[in-house]
Coordinates of C-alpha atoms and ligand atoms in Angstrom, one line a residue:
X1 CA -12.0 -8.5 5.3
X2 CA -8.7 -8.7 3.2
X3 CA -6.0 -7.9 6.1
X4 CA -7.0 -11.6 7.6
X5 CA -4.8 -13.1 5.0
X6 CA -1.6 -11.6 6.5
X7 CA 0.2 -14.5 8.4
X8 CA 3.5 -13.3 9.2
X9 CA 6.7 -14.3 10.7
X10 CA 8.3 -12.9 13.6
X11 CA 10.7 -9.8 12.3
X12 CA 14.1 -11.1 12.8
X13 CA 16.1 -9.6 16.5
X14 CA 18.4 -6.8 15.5
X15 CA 21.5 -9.3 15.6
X16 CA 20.0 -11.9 12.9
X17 CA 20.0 -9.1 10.2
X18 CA 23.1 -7.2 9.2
X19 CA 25.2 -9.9 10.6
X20 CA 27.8 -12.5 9.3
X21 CA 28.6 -13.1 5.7
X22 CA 25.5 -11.0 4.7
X23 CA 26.8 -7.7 6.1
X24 CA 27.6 -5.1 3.3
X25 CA 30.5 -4.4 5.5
X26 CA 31.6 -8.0 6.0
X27 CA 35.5 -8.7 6.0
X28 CA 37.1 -8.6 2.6
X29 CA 34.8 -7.1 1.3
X30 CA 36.4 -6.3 -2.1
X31 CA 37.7 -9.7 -3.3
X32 CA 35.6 -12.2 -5.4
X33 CA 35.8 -15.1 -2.8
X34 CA 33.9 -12.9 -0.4
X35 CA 31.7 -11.4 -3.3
X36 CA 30.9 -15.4 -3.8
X37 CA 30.3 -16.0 0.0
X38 CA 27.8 -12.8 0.5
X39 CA 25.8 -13.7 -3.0
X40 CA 25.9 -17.6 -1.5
X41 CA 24.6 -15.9 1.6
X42 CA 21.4 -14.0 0.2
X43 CA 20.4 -16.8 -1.9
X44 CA 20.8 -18.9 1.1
X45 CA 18.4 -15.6 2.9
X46 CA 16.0 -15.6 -0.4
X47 CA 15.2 -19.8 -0.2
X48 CA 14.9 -19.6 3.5
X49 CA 12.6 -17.2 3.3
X50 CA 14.1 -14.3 5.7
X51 CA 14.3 -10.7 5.8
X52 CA 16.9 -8.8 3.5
X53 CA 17.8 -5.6 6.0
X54 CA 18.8 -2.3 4.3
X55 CA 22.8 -3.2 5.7
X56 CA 22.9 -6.5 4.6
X57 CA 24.5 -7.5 1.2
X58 CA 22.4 -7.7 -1.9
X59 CA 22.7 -7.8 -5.6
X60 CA 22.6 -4.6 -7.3
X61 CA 19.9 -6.2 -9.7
X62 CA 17.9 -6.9 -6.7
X63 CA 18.1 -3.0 -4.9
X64 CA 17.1 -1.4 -8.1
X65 CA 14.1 -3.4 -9.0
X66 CA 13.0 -2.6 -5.3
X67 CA 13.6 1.3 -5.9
X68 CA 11.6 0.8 -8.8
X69 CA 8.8 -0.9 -7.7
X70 CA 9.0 1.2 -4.6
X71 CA 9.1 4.6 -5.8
X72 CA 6.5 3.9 -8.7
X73 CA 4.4 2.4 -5.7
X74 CA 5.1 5.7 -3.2
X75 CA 4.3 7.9 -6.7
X76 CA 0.7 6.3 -7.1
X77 CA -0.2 6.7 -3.1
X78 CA 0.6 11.0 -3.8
X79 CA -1.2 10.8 -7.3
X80 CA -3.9 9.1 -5.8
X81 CA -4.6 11.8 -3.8
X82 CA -5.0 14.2 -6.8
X83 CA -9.1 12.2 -8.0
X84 CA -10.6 12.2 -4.8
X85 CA -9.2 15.1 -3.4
X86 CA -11.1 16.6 -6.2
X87 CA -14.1 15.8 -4.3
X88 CA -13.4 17.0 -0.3
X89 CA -15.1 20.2 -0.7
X90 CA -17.8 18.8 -2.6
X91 CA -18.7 15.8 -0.1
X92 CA -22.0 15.8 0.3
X93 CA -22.0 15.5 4.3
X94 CA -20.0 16.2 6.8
X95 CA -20.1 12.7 7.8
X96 CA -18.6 11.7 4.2
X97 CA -16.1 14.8 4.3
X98 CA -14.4 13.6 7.4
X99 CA -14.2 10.2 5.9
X100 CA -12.9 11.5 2.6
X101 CA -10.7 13.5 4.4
X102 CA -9.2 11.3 6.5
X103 CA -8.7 8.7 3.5
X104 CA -6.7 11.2 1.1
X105 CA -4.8 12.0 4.2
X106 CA -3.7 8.1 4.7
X107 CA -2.8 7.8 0.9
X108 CA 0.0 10.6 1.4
X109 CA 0.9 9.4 4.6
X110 CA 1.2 6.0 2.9
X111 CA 3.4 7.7 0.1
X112 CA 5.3 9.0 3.1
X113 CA 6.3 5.5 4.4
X114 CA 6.8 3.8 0.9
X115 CA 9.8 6.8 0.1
X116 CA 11.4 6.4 3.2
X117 CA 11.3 2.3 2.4
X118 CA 13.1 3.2 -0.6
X119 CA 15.5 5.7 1.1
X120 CA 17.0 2.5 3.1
X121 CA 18.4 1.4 -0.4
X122 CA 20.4 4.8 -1.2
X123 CA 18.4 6.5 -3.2
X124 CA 17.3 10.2 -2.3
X125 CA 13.3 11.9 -2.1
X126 CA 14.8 14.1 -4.5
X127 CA 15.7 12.0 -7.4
X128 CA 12.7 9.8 -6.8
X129 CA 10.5 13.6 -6.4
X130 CA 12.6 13.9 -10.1
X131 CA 12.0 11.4 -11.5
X132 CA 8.0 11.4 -11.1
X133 CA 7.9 15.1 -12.2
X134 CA 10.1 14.3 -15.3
X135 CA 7.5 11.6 -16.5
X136 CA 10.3 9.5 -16.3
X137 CA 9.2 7.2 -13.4
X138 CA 5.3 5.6 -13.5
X139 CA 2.7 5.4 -10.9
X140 CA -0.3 3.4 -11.4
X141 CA -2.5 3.8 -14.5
X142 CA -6.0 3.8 -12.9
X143 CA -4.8 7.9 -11.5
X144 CA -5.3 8.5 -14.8
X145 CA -9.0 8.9 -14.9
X146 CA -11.4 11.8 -14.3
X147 CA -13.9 12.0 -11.3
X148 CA -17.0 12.5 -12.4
X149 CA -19.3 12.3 -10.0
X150 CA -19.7 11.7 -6.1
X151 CA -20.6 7.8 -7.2
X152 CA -16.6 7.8 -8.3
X153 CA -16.0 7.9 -4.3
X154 CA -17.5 5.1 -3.9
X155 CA -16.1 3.4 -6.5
X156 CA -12.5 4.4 -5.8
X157 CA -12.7 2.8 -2.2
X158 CA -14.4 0.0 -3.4
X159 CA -13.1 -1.3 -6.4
X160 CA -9.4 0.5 -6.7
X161 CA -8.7 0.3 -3.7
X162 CA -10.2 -3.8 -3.1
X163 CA -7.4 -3.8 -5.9
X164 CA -4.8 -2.4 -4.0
X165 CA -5.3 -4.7 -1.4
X166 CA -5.4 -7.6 -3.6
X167 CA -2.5 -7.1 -4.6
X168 CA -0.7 -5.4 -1.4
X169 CA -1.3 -8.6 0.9
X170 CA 1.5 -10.4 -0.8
X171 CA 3.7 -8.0 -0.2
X172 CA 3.5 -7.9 3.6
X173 CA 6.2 -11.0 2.8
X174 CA 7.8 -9.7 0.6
X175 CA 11.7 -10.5 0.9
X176 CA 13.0 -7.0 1.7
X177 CA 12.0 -6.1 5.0
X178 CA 11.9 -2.4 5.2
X179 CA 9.1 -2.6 2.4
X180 CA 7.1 -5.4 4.1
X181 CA 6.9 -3.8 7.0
X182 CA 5.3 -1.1 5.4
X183 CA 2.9 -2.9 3.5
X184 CA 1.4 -4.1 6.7
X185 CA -0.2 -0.8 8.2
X186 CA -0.8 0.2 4.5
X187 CA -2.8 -2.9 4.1
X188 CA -5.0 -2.1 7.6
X189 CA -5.4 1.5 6.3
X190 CA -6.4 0.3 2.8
X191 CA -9.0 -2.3 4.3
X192 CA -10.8 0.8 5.8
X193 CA -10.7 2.3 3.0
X194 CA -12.4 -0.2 0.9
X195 CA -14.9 -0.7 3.5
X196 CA -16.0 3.1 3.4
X197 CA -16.3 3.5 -0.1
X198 CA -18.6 0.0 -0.2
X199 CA -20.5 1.2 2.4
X200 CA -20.6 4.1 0.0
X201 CA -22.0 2.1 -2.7
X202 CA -24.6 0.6 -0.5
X203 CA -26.2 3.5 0.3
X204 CA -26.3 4.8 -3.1
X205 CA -27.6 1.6 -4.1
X206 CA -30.7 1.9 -1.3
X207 CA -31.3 5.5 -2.2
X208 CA -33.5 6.6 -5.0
X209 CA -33.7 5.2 -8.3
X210 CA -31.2 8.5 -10.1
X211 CA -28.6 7.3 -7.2
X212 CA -29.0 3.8 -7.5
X213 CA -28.4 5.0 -11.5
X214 CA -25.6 7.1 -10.5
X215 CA -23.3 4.0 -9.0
X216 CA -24.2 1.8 -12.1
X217 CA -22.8 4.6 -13.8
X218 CA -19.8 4.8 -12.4
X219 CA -19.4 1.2 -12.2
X220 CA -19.7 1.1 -16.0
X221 CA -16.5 3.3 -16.0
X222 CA -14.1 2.0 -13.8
X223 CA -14.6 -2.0 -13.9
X224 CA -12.0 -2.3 -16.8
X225 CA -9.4 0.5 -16.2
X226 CA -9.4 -1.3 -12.4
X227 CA -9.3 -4.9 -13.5
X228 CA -6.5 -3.3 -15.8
X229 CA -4.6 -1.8 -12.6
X230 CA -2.9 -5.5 -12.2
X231 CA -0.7 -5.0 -14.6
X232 CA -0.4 -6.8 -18.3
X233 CA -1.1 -10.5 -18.6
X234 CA 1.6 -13.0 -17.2
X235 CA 2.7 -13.7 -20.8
X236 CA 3.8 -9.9 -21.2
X237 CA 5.2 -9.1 -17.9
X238 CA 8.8 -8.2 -18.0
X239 CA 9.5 -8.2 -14.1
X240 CA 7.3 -10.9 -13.0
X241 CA 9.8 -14.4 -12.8
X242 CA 12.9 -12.0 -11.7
X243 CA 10.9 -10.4 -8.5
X244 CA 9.1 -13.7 -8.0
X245 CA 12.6 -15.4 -7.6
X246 CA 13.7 -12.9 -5.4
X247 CA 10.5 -13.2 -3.4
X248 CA 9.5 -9.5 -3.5
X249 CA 6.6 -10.4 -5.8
X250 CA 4.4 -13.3 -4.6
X251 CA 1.1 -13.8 -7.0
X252 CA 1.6 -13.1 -10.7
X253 CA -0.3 -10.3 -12.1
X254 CA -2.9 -12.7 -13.6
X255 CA -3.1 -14.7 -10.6
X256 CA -4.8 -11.5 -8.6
X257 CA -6.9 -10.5 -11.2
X258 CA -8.3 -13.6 -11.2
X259 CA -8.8 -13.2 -7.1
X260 CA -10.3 -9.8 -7.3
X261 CA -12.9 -10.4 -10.4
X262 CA -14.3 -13.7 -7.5
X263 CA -14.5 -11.4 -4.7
X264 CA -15.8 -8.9 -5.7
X265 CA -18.7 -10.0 -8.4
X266 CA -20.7 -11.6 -5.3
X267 CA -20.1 -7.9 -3.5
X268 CA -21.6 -6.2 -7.1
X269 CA -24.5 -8.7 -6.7
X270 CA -25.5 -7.5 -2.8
X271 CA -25.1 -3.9 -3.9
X272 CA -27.8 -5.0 -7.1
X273 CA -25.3 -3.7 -9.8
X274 CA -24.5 -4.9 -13.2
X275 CA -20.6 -5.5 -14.2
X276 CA -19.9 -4.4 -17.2
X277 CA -18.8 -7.2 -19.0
X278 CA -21.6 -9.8 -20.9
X279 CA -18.5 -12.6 -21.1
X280 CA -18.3 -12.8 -17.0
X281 CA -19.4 -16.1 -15.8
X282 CA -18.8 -18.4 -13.4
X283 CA -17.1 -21.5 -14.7
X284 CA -17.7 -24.9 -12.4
X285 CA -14.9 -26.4 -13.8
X286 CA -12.2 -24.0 -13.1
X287 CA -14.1 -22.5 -9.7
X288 CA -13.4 -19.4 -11.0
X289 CA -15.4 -16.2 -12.9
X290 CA -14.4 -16.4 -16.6
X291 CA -14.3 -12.8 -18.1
X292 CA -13.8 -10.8 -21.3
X293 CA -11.4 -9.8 -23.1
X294 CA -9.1 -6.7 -21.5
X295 CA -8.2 -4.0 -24.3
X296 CA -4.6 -4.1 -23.7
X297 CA -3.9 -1.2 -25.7
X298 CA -5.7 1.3 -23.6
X299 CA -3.4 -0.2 -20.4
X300 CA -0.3 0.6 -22.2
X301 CA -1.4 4.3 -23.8
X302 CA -2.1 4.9 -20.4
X303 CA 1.2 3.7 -18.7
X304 CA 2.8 5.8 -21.8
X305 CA 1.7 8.6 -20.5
X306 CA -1.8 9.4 -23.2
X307 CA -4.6 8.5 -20.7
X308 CA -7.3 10.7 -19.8
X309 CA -5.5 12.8 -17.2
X310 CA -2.2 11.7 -17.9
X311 CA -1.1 15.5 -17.9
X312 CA -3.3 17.2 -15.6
X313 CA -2.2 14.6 -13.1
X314 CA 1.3 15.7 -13.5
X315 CA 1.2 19.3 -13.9
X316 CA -0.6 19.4 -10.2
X317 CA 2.2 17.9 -9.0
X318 CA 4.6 19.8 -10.2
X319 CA 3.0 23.0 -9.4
X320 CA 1.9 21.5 -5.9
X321 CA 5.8 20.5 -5.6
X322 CA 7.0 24.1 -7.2
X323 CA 4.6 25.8 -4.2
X324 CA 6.0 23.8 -1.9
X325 CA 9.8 24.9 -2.2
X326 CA 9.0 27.8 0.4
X327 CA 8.0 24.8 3.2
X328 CA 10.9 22.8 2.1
X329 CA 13.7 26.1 2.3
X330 CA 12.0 26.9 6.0
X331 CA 12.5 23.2 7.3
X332 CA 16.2 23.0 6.2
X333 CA 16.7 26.4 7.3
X334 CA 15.2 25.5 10.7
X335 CA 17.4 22.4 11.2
X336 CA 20.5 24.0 10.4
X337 CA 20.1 26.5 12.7
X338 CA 18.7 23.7 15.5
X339 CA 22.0 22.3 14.7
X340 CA 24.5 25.0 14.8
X341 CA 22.5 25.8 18.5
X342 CA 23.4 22.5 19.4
X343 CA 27.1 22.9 18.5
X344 CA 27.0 26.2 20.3
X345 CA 25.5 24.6 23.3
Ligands
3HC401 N1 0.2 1.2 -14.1 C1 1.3 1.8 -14.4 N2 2.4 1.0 -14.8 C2 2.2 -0.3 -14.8 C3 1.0 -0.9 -14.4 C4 0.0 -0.1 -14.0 N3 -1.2 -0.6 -13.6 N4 1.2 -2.3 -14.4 C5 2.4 -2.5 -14.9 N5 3.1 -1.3 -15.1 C6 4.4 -1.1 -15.6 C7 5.4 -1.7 -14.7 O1 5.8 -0.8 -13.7 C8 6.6 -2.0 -15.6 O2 7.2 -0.8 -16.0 P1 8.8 -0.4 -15.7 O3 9.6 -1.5 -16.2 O4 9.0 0.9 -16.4 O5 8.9 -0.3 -14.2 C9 5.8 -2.5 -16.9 O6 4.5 -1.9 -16.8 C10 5.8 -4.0 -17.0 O7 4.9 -4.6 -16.0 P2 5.4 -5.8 -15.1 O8 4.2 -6.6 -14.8 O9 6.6 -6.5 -15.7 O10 5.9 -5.0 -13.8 P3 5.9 -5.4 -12.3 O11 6.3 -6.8 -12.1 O12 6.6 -4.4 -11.5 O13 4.3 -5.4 -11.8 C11 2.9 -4.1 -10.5 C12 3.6 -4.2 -11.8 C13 1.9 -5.2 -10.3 C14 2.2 -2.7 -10.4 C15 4.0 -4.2 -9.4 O14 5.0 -3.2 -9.6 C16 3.5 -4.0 -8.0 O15 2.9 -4.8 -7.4 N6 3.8 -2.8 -7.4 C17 3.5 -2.4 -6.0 C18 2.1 -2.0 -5.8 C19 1.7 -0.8 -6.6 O16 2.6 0.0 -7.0 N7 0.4 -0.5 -6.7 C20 0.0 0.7 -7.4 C21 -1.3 1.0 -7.0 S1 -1.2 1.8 -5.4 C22 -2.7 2.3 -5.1 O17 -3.5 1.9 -5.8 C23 -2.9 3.3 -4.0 C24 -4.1 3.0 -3.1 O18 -4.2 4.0 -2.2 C25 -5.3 2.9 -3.9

């Protein structure tokens, strides 16, 4: 239901990007007349709307916001993984395991695209690998809670990842193009994803009255930290007119919380659950839910590293990445002696 709203362009052909004063290797490079000419040239890119390709000039402002925004979005798909993978051997079908299978799978392969989007700007796995396992580099806050019971399924699909959608359209047109390319199968993937943990929901809901009691339950604990997932209010966000400018964000944080509280109260009402929030109304005035007041401080202990599962979340990881070394010495090993067969040959 959400991928509809993607209405894109055509990519640009291959001689469009990369080309002209926008190259990185365009003549004269060094002096400032040509510096001038190539910044003249991606704001000209920016206002028009087009594609900035990883070999065409750009500021150095404008390819480190995009590693950050990148990486910290590639680090949330692979934490993601950690809450509901939590949950594959406890599925309580094999119907549900498949599914829940098959979704945790798409979430790495999703971090998977998002690093090699960011590898087009010069930055290596490793530092970004580093830089998660350091604590020095976020991921998204809502990884940071606990998975309580099978109802949290259906509230992941549903509610965080509705969210992810909400605020993953967008970016389908965003300005770099790597990264908006990416965004689109992400945002096909995501749709299915929301669709099987509502579907989820539902059948909780028509079940008996302690599963019916079991969603409400887990409603009651993720409706916040998700509506908290977009990111503080307009007022406070640091990023927000700089990327907006540069066309990489689209919507203001504020802007798709508002969108996500109207969808999805009328889904809440078919599934005959109760948000958890007595201030959510609809206003006629403004055509929009009102709702209550978010408790900021809980966003930002979480994004500072003291929520719930802040650590656990980060020690897997590290342990998962530690056990890994083995796979990652056998693959280089392999393609250097591919290689050196090659030469032979
Ligand atoms: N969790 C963690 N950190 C957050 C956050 C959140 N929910 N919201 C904001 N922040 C951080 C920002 O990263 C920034 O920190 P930094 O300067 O160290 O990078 C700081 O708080 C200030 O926030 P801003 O609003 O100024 O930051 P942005 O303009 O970057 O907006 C964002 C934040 C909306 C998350 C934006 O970066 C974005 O749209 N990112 C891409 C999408 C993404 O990363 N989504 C994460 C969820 S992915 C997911 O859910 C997986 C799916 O499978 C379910």
């Amino acid at each position: 239901m959400y991928t509809q709203a993607i209405d894109l362009p055509e990519p640009p052909g291959p001689l469009e990007a990369g080309s002209g004063p926008r190259s990185a290797q365009a003549a004269g490079a060094g002096s400032e007349a040509a510096e001038q000419e190539r910044q003249q040239a991606f704001d000209a890119a920016i206002a028009a709307d087009e594609k900035i390709e990883p070999q065409d000039w750009m500021p150095e402002a404008y390819r480190r916001t995009l590693v950050r925004q990148i990486s910290q979005h590639a680090h949330s798909e692979v934490v993601g993984m950690l809450p509901e993978g939590n949950w594959i051997t406890r599925a309580p079908s094999l119907r549900r395991k498949a599914i829940l299978l098959a979704k945790v799978q798409d979430e790495g392969g999703h971090g998977l695209y998002l690093y090699s989007a960011a590898e087009t700007l010069g930055v290596s796995r490793d530092e970004m690998i580093e830089a998660l396992l350091s604590g020095k580099a976020k991921y998204s806050s809502i990884f940071n809670y606990p998975t309580l019971s099978w109802a949290d399924m259906g509230c992941i699909g549903w509610l965080v990842d509705g969210a992810a959608i909400m605020n993953q359209i967008p970016l389908c047109r965003c300005s770099y193009g790597p990264y908006a390319r990416a965004m689109i199968r992400i945002c096909k993937e995501e749709s299915f994803h929301q669709r099987q943990g509502y579907e989820l929901m539902l059948a909780l809901c028509r079940g008996t009255p302690a599963q019916k009691a079991m969603a409400q339950e887990a409603l009651d604990r993720w409706w916040w930290p998700v509506v908290m997932m977009f990111g503080p209010s307009d007022a406070e966000s640091v990023h927000s007119a700089q990327t907006m400018k540069w066309g990489i964000k689209r919507i203001s944080n504020d802007d798709l919380r508002q969108k996500f509280v109207d969808a999805t109260v009328p889904q809440a009402e078919l599934l005959g659950l109760r948000i958890p929030d007595p201030d959510l109304k609809w206003n006629e005035e403004r055509g929009h839910y009102d709702f209550g007041q978010i408790d900021w401080n809980e966003l930002w202990r979480v994004i500072n590293g003291d929520g719930p599962c802040n650590r656990e979340r980060l020690e897997t990881r590290r342990r998962a990445h530690e056990n890994g070394a083995w796979v990652r010495e056998a693959a280089l090993a392999h393609a250097r002696k591919r290689a050196a067969r090659q030469r032979a040959a």
